[in-house]
Short mmCIF file of C-alpha atoms in Angstrom, two decimals:
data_model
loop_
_atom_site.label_atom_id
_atom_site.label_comp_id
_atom_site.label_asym_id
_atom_site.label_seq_id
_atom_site.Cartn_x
_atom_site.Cartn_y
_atom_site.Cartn_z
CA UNK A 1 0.00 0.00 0.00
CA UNK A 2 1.66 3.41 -1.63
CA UNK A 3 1.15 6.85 -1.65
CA UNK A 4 -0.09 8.54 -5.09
CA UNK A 5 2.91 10.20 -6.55
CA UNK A 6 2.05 13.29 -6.58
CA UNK A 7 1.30 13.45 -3.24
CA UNK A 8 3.11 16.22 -0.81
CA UNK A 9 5.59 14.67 2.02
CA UNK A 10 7.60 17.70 2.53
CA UNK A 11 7.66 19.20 5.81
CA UNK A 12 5.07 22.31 5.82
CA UNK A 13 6.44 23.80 9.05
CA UNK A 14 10.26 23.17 10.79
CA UNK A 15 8.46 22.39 14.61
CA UNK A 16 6.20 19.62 15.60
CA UNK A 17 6.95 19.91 19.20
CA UNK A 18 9.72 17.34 19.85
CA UNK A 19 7.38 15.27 18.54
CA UNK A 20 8.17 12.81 15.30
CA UNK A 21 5.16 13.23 12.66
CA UNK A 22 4.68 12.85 8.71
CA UNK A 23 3.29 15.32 6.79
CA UNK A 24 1.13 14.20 3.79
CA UNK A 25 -0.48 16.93 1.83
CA UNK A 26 -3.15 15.09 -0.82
CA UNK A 27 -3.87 17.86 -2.84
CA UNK A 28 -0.97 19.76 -2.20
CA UNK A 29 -2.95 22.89 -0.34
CA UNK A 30 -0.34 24.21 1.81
CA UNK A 31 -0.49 25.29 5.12
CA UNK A 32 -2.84 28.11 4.41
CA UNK A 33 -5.73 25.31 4.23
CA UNK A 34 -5.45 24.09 7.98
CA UNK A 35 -4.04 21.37 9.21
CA UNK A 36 -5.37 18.28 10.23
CA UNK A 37 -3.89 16.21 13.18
CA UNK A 38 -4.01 12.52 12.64
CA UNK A 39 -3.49 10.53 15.65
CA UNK A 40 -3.41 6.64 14.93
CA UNK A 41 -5.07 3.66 16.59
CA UNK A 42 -3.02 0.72 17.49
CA UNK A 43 -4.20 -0.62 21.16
CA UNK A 44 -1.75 2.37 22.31
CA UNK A 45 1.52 -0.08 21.79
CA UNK A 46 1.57 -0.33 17.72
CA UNK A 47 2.04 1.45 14.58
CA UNK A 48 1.67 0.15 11.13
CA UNK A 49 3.74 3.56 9.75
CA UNK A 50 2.96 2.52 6.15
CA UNK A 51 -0.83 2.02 6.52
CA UNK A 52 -1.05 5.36 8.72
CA UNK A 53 0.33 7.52 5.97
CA UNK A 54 -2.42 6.36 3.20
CA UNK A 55 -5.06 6.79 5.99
CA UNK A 56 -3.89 10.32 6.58
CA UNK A 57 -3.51 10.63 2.88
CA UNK A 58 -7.33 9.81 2.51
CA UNK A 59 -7.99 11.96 5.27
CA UNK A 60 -6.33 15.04 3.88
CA UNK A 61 -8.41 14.69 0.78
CA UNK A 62 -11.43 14.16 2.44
CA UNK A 63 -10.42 17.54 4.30
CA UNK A 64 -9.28 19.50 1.77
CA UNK A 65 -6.02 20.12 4.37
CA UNK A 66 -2.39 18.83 5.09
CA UNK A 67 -2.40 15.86 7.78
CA UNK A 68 0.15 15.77 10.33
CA UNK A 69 0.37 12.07 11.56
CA UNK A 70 1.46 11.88 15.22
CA UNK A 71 4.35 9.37 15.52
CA UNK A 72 3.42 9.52 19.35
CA UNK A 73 5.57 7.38 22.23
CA UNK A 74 4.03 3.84 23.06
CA UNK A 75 3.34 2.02 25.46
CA UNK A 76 4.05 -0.79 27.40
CA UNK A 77 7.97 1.73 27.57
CA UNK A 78 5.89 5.24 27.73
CA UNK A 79 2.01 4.37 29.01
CA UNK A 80 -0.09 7.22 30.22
CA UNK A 81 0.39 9.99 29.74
CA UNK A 82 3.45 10.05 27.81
CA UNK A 83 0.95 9.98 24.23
CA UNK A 84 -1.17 12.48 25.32
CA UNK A 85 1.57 14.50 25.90
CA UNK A 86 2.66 13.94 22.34
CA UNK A 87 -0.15 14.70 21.13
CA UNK A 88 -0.86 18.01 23.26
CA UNK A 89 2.70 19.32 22.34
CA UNK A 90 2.39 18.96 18.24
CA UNK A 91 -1.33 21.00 18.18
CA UNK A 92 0.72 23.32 21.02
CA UNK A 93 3.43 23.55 18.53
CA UNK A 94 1.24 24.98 15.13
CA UNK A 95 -0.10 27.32 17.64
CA UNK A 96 3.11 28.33 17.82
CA UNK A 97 3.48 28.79 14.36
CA UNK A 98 0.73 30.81 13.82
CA UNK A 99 -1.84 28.19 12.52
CA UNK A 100 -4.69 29.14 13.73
CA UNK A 101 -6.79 26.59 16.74
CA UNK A 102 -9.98 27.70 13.81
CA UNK A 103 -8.07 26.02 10.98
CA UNK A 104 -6.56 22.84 13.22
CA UNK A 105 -9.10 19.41 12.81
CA UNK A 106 -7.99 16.51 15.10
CA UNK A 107 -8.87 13.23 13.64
CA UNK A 108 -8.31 9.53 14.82
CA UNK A 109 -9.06 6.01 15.06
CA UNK A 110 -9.15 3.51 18.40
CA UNK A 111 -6.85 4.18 20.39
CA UNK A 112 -5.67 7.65 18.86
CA UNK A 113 -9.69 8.42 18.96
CA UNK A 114 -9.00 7.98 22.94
CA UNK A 115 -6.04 9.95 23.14
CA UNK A 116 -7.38 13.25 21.00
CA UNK A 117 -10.36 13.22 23.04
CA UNK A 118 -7.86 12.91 26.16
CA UNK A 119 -5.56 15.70 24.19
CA UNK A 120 -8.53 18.38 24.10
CA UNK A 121 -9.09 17.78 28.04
CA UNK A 122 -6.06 18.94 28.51
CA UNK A 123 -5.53 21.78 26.59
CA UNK A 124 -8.80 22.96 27.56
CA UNK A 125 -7.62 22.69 31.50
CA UNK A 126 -4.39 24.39 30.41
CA UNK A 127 -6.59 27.28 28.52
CA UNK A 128 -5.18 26.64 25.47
CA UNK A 129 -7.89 27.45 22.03
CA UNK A 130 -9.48 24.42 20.92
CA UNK A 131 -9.24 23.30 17.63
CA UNK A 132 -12.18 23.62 15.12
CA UNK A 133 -13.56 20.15 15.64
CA UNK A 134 -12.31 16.60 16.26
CA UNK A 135 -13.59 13.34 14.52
CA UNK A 136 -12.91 10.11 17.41
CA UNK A 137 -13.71 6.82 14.94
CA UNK A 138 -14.22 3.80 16.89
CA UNK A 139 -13.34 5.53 20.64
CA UNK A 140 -12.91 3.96 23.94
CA UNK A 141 -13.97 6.75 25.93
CA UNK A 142 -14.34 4.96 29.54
CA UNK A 143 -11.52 2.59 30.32
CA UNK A 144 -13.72 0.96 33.17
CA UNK A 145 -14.73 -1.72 30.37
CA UNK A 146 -18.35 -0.51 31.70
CA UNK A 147 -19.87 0.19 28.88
CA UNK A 148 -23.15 -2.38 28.06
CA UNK A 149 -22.08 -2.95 24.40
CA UNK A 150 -18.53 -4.11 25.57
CA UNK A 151 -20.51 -7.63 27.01
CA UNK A 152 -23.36 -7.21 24.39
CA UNK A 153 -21.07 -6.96 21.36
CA UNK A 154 -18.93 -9.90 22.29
CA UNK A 155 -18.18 -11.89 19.60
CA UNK A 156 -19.68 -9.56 16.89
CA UNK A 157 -16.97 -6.95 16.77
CA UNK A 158 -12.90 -8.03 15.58
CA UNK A 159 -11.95 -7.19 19.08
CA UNK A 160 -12.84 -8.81 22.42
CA UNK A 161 -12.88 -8.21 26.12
CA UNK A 162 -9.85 -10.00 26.22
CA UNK A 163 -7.87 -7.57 24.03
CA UNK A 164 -8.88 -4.87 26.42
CA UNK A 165 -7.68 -6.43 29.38
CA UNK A 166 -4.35 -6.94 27.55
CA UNK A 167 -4.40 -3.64 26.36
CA UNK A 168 -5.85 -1.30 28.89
CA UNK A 169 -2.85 -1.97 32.11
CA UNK A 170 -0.16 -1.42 30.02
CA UNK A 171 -1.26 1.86 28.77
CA UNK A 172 -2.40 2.96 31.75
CA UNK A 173 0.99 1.39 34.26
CA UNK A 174 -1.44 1.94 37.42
CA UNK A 175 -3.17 5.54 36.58
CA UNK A 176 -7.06 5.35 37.46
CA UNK A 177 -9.45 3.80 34.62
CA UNK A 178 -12.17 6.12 36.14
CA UNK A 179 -10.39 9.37 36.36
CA UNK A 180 -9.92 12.14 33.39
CA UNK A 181 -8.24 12.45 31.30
CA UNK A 182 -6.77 9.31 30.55
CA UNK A 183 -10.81 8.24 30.48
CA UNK A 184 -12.21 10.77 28.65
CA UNK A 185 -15.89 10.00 29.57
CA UNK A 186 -14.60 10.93 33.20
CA UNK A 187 -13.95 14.52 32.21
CA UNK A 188 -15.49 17.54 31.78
CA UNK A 189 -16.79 18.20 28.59
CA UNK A 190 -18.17 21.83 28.61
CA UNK A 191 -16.28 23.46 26.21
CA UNK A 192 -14.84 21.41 24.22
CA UNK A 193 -15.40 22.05 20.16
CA UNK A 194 -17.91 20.19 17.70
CA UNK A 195 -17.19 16.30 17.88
CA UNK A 196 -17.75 13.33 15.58
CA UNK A 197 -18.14 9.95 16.77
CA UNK A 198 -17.93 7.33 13.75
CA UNK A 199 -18.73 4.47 15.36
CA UNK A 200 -19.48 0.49 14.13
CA UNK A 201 -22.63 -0.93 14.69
CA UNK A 202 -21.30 -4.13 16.13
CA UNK A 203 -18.42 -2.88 18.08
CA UNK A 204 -17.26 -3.22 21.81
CA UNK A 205 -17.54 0.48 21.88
CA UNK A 206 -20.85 1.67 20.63
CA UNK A 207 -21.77 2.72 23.64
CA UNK A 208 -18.30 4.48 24.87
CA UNK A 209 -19.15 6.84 22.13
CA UNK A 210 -22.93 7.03 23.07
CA UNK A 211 -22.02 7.92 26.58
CA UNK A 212 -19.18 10.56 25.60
CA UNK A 213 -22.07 12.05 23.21
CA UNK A 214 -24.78 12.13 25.53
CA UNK A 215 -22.14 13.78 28.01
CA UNK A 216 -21.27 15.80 25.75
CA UNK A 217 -24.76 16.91 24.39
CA UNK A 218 -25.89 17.76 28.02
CA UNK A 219 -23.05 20.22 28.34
CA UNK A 220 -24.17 21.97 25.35
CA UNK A 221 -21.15 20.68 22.90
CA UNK A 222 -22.31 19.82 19.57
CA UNK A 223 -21.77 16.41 18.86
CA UNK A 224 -22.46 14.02 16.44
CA UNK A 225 -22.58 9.72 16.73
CA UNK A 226 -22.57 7.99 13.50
CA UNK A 227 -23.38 5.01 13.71
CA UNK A 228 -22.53 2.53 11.04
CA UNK A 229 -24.93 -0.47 11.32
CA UNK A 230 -23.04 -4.35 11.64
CA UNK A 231 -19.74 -2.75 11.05
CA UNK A 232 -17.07 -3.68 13.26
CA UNK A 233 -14.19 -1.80 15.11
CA UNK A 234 -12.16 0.74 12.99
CA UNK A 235 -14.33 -0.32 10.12
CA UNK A 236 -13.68 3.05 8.03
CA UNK A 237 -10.19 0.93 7.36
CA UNK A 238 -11.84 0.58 4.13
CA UNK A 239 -11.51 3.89 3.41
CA UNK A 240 -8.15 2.39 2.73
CA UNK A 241 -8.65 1.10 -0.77
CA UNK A 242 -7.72 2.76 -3.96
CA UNK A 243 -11.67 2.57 -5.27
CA UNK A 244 -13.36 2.57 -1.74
CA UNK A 245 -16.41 0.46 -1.18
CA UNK A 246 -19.46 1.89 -0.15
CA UNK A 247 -18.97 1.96 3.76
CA UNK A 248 -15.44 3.59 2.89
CA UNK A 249 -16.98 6.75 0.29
CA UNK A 250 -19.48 7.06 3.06
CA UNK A 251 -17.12 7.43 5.97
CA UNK A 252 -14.91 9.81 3.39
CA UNK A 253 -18.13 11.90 2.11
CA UNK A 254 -19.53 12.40 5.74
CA UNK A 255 -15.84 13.79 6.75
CA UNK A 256 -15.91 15.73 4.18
CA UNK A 257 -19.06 17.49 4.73
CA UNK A 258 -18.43 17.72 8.26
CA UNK A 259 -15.26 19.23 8.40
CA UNK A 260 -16.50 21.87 5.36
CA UNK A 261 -18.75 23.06 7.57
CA UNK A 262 -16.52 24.44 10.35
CA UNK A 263 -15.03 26.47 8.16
#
């Protein structure tokens, strides 16, 4: 799996926080279009580098803007909250560099869905402008495993209880499963910019996203669930293919739409 050839890799600003990252500009629009931050799923301890950079290459089209894909730190050698940090320090870093928070989009999947959602927390604590809007696909927004559709999806989704209780205590290395905002449905969401929550019909974490939303919706953020009947976890993965099939041009056309609208 490639990258069109005429797509843009160059660096579009020198500082990304400390941070490693890719930039991959579909349409070549420059830095005057936005940015989008792309923060990848991978249970928190993987990264499929390749894969990532056609994902944020879809993305960026989709958008109409340059992605930024956060190589953030790993776990089980940097659990919480060494990625958050990451990915609080690039969006702190275009700040910096005079992108504006009204021109920044945060996007990503699984576990990167977890850690944006954990990212904006923060910087809202910290009093830092929020970016535009974020898009969480496929989030796991309450790391108590509490959620109803994590026993009631069993066996429909790709994932299963048992990758979560792999996953979820070497992220976290002893930091609370019920405290923000390494759970993001623990937090405070007043504040916090539009939201879109892709989310797969079948999936352990329907209802993490339906909880985060109604949360969310109660503190008067506008938020969005979409939910995408018997799909499974990270399902817009076939957004991945050079001719998408339908569930993939319908994740792609709803981002698109989405994002046009917040200007």
């Amino acid at each position: 799996m490639a990258l069109p050839d005429d797509t843009g890799t160059e660096p579009l600003l020198p500082d990304t926080g400390g941070v490693r990252c890719d930039w991959i500009d579909a349409d070549r629009a420059g830095i005057g279009a936005g940015v989008l931050v792309y923060v990848h799923g991978g249970g928190f301890e993987y990264t499929n580098p390749a894969t990532e950079r056609v994902m944020a290459h879809r993305l960026s089209r989709a958008t109409g803007r340059p992605a930024l894909r956060v190589d953030y730190r790993l776990a089980p050698a940097h659990p919480f909250p060494a990625p958050v940090e990451d990915v609080v320090a690039v969006y702190r870093a275009l700040l910096d560099q005079a992108v504006p928070a009204s021109r920044i989009v945060l996007a990503g999947e699984s576990a990167g869905a977890t850690l944006l959602l954990s990212a904006l927390l923060v910087l809202k604590d910290e009093g830092v402008p929020l970016p535009a809007g974020a898009v969480a696909v496929s989030a796991m927004t309450d790391l108590t495993g509490s959620s109803p559709s994590i026993t009631a999806n069993e066996g429909k989704d790709l994932l299963s209880g048992a990758d979560t209780g792999h996953i979820l205590p070497q992220y976290l290395d002893g930091a609370a499963p019920d405290r923000a905002p390494q759970s993001p449905l623990h937090g405070d969401p007043r504040g916090l910019p539009p939201l879109l929550f892709p989310t797969g019909g079948d999936e352990l974490f329907l209802d993490d996203a339906r909880r985060f939303a109604a949360a969310a919706a109660e503190a008067a953020t506008d938020v969005r669930v979409d939910v995408y009947e018997g799909m499974p976890h990270a399902f817009h993965a076939a957004a991945l293919a050079e001719a998408p099939p339908p569930t993939g041009r319908r994740f792609l056309g709803r981002l698109r739409d989405w994002t046009a609208r917040l200007g």
